[in-house]
Short mmCIF file of C-alpha atoms in Angstrom, two decimals:
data_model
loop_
_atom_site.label_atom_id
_atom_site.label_comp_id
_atom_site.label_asym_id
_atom_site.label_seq_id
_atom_site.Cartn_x
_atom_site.Cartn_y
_atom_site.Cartn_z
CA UNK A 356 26.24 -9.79 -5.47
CA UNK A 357 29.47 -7.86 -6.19
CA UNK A 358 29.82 -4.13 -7.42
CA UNK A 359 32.55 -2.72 -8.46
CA UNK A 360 35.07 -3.40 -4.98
CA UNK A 361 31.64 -4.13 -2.77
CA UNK A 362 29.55 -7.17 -2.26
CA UNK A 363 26.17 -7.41 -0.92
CA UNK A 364 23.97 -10.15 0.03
CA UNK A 365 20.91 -10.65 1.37
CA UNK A 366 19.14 -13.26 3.90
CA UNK A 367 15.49 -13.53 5.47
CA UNK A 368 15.58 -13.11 9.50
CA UNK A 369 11.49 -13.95 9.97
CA UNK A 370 8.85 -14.03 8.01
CA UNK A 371 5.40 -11.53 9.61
CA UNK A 372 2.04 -10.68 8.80
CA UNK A 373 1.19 -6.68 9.03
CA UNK A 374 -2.45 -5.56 8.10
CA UNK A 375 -2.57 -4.27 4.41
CA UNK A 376 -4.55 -1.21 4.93
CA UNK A 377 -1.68 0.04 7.19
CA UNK A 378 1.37 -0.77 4.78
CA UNK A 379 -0.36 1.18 2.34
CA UNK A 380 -2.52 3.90 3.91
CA UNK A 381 -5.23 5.90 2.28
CA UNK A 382 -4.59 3.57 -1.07
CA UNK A 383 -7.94 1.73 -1.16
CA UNK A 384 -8.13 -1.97 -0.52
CA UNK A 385 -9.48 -2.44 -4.34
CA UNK A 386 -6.42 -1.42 -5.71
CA UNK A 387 -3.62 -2.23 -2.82
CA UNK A 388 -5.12 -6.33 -3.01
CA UNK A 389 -3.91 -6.65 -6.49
CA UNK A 390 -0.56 -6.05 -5.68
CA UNK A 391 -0.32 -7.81 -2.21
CA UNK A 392 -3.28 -10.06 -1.94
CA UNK A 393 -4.47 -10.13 1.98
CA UNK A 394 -5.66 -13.23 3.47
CA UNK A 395 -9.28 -13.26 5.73
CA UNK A 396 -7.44 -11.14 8.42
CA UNK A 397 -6.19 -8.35 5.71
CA UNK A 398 -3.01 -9.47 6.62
CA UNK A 399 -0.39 -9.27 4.12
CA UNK A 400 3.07 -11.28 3.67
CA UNK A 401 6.42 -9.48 5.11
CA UNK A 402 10.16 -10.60 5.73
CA UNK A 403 12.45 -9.05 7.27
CA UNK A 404 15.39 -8.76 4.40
CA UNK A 405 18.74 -8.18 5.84
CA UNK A 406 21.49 -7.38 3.84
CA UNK A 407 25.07 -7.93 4.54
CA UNK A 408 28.19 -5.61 2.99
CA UNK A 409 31.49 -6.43 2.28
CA UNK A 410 33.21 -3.19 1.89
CA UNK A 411 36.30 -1.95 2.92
CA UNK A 412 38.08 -4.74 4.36
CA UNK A 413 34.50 -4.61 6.91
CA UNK A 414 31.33 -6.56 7.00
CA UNK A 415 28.48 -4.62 7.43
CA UNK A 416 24.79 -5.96 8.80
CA UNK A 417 21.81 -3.38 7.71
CA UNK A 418 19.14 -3.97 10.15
CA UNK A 419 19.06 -7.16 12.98
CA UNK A 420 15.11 -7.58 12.25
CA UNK A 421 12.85 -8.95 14.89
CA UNK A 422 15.07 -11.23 16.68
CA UNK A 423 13.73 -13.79 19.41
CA UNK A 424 13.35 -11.36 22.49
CA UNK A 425 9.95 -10.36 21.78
CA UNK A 426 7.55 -9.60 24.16
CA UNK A 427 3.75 -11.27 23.83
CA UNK A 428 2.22 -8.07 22.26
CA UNK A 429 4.99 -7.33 19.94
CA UNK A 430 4.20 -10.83 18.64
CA UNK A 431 0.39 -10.11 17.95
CA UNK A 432 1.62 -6.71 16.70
CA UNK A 433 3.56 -8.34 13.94
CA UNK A 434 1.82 -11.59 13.53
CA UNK A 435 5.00 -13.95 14.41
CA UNK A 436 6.42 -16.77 16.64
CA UNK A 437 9.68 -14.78 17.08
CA UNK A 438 11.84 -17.57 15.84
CA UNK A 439 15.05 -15.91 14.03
CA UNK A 440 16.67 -16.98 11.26
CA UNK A 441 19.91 -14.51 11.71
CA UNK A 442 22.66 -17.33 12.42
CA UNK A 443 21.31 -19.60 9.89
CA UNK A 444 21.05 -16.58 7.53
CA UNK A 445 24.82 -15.54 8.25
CA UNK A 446 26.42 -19.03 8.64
CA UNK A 447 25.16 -19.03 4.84
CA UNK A 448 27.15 -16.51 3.83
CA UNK A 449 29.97 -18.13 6.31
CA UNK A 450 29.65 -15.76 8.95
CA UNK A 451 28.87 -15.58 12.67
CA UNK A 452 27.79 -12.88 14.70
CA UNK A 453 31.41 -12.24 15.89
CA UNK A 454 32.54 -11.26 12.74
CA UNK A 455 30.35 -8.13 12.81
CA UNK A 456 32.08 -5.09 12.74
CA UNK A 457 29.19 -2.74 11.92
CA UNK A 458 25.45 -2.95 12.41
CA UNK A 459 23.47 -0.09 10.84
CA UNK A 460 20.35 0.80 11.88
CA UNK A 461 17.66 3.43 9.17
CA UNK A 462 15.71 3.49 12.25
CA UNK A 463 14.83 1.68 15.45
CA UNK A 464 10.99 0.25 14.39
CA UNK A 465 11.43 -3.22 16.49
CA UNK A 466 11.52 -4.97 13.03
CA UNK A 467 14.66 -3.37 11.85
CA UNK A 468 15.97 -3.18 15.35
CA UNK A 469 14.53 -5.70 17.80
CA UNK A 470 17.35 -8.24 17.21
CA UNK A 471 19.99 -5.84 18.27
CA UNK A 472 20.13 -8.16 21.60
CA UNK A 473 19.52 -11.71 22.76
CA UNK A 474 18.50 -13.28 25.87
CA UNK A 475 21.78 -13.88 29.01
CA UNK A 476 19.64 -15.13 31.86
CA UNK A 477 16.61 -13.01 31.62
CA UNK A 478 18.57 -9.88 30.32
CA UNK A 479 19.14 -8.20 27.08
CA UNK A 480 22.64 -8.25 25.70
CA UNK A 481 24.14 -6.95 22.62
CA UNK A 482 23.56 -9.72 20.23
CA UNK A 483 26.59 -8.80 18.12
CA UNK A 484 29.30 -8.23 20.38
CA UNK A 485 32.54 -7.12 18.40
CA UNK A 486 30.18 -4.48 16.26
CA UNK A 487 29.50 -1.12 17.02
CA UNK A 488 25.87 -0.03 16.01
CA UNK A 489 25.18 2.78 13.93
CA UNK A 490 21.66 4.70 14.69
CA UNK A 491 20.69 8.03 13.84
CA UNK A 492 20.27 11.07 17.01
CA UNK A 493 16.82 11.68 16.11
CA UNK A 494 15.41 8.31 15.57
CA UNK A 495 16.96 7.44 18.97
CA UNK A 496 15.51 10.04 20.88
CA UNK A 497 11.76 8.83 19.64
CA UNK A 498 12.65 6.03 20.34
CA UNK A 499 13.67 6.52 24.43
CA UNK A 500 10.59 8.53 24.55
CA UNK A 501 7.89 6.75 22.56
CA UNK A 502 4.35 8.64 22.58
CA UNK A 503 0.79 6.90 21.84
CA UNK A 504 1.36 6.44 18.39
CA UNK A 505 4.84 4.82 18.64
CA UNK A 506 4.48 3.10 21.94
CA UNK A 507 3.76 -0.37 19.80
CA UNK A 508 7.13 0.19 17.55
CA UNK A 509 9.89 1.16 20.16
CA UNK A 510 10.98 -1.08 22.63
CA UNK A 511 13.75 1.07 24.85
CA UNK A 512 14.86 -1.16 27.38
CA UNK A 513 16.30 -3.60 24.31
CA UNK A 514 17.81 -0.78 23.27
CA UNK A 515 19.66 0.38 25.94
CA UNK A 516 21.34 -3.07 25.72
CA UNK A 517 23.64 -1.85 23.26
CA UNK A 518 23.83 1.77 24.68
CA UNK A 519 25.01 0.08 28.36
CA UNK A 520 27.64 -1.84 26.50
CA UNK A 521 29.07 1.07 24.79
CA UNK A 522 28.83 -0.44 21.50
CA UNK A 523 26.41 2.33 20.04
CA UNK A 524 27.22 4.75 17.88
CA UNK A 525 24.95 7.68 17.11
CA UNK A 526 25.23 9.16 13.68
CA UNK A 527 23.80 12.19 11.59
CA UNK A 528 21.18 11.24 9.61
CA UNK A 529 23.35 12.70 6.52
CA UNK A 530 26.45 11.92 6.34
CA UNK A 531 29.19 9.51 4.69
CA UNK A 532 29.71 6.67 6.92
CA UNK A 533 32.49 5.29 4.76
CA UNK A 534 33.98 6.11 1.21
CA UNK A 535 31.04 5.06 -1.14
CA UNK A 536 28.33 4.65 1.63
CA UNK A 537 26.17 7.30 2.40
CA UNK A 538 23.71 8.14 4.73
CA UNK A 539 21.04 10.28 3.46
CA UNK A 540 17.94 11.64 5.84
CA UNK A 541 14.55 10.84 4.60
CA UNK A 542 12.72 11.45 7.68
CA UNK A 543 8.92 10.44 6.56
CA UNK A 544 8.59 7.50 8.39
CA UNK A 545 10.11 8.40 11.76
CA UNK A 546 12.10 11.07 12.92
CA UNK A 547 15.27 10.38 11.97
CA UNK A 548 14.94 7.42 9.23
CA UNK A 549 17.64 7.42 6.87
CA UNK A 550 18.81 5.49 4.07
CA UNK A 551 21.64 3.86 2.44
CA UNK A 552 23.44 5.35 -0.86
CA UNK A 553 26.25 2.76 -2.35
CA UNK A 554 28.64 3.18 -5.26
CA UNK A 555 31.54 1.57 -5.90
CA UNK A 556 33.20 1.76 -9.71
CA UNK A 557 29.79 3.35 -10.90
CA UNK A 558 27.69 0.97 -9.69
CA UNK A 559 25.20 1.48 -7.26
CA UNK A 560 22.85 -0.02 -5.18
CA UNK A 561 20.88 2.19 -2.52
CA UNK A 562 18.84 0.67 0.01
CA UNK A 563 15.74 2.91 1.02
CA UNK A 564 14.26 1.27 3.82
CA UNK A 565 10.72 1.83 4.82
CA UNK A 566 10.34 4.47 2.11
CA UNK A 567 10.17 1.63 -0.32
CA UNK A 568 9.57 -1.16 1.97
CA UNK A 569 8.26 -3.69 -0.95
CA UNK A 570 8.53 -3.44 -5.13
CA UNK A 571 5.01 -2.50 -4.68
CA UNK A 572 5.34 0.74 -2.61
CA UNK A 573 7.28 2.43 -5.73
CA UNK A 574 4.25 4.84 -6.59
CA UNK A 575 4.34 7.94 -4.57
CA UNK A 576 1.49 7.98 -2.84
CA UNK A 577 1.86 4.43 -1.40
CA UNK A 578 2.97 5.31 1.98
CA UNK A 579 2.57 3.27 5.07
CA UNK A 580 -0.18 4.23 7.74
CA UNK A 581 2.98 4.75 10.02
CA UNK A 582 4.89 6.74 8.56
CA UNK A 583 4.95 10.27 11.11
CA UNK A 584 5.11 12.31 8.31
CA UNK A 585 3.53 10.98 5.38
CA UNK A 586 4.05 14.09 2.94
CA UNK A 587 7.44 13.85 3.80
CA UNK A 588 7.63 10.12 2.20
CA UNK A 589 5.80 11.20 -0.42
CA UNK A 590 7.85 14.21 -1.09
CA UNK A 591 11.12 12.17 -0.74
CA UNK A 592 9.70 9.55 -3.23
CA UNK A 593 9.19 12.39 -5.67
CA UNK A 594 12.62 13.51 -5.64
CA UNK A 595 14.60 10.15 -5.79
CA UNK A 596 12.55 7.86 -8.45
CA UNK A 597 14.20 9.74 -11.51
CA UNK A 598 17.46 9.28 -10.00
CA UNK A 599 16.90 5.65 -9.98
CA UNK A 600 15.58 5.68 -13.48
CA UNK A 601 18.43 8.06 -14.74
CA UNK A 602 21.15 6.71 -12.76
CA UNK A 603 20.79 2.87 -13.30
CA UNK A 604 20.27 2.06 -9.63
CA UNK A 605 19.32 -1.51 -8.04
CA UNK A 606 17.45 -1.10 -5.19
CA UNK A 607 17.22 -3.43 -2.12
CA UNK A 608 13.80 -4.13 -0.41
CA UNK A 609 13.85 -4.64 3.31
CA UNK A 610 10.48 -6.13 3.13
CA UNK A 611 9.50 -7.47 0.05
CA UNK A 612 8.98 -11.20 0.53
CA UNK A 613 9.52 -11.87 -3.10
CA UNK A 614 11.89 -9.61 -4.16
CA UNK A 615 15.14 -8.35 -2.09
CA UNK A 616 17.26 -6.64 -5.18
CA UNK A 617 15.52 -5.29 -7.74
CA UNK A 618 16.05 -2.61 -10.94
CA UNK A 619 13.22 0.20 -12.13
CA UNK A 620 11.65 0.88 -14.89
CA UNK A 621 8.70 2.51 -16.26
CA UNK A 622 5.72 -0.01 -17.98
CA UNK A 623 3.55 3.40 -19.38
CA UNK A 624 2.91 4.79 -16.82
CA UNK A 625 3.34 2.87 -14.08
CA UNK A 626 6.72 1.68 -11.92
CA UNK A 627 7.65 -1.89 -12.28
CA UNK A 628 10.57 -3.82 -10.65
CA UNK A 629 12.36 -6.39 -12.18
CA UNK A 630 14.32 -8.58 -9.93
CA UNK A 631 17.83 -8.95 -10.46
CA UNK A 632 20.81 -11.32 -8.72
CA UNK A 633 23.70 -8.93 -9.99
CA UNK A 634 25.13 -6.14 -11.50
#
């Protein structure tokens, strides 16, 4: 999908299973089920949507997803075989992982940021190795020093792959990374989650992450048992849905299994998304 002098596309890594009352918190089950109906487990359907940007003579990967270095728990955590679709994804769009000059990370959750390395006899190494990866200071620090709450969602030692290689880059959580591509702190869901503002030729496309993981997290209090600081989310959510309305934005869902770009409107009262293939 092009806009204005950019072009983004997006690809499925893995499909996962995450239990519904935790993607959507205190929302009750009667209400949450309509929207994302659970099977017998109260599991709900997840991908991991990554997007690819072609901007500034660069190509960009947002997230790796969960890759194929899992451990046994982190597959029971997220309900997978581990099985990554990332070459297949990017030899679609006629790319390998060599041609990666950028990887940028909203946060290091081991679905946005377990494929960051692959297996090299038994050890992790950066998975893209011509790209530097973009992560924010504070999300990195949780993540090196995961607590009881986040132990299940950090994995450091894959981390540090990229970190021993000297490919990582750590960023402030607000800042412009490159002419038209912003970085703008959220927080809410960890420490230092950020996420993705785009315009090129007045058109934009911003990529939220986790604050609006599906087209049916738009309402504000739809926030994911996870999140660190839920009234943060909430309060973030607040302040950015009339800029979407008002400023003709398409959004991109990083784990909507239906929908990956999508515009917002308002049905009465109530969001809806309408999915869209271009601008």
């Amino acid at each position: 999908m092009k806009f204005g002098k950019f072009e983004i596309n997006a690809f499925v890594e893995q499909k996962f299973r995450l239990d519904g009352g935790m993607m959507f918190g205190v929302v009750p089950k009667v209400i949450w089920n309509k929207l994302a109906p659970a099977d017998d487990k109260n599991f709900i359907p997840m991908s991991c949507n990554l997007y690819v940007l072609k901007a500034h003579g660069k190509t960009m990967l947002f997230e790796t997803g969960l890759g194929d270095t899992l451990n046994d728990r982190e597959k029971v955590v997220y309900n997978t075989d581990a099985i990554t679709a990332m070459e297949k994804g990017l030899w679609e769009q006629s790319l390998m992982p060599d041609d990666i000059d950028y990887v940028i990370l909203t946060h290091l959750h081991t679905d946005h940021a377990g494929g960051v390395a692959s297996f090299d006899k038994g050890e992790f190494v950066p998975r893209f190795k011509n790209a530097k990866y973009l992560a924010s200071k504070d999300d990195w620090d949780a993540a090196m020093h995961p607590n009881e709450r986040t132990g299940a969602v950090y994995h450091p030692q894959r981390l540090n792959a990229i970190k021993d290689a000297g490919q990582l880059e750590l960023i402030d959580s607000d800042s412009e990374l490159f002419p038209g591509i912003k970085a703008v702190y959220t927080g809410g869901h960890t420490e230092g989650h950020f996420a993705l503002e785009m315009e090129s030729d007045g058109k934009k496309v911003w990529y939220y992450a986790d604050i609006f993981p599906t087209a049916s997290h738009m309402s504000i209090p739809y926030i994911a048992a996870t999140d660190v600081r839920p009234l943060e989310s909430m309060d973030v959510k607040r302040k950015v849905l009339p800029r979407i309305l008002e400023e003709d934005v398409i959004l991109a869902f990083d784990h909507d299994p239906y929908i990956t770009f999508g515009k917002l409107s308002m049905d009465g009262k109530r969001f809806k998304v309408t999915p869209v293939s271009g601008i």
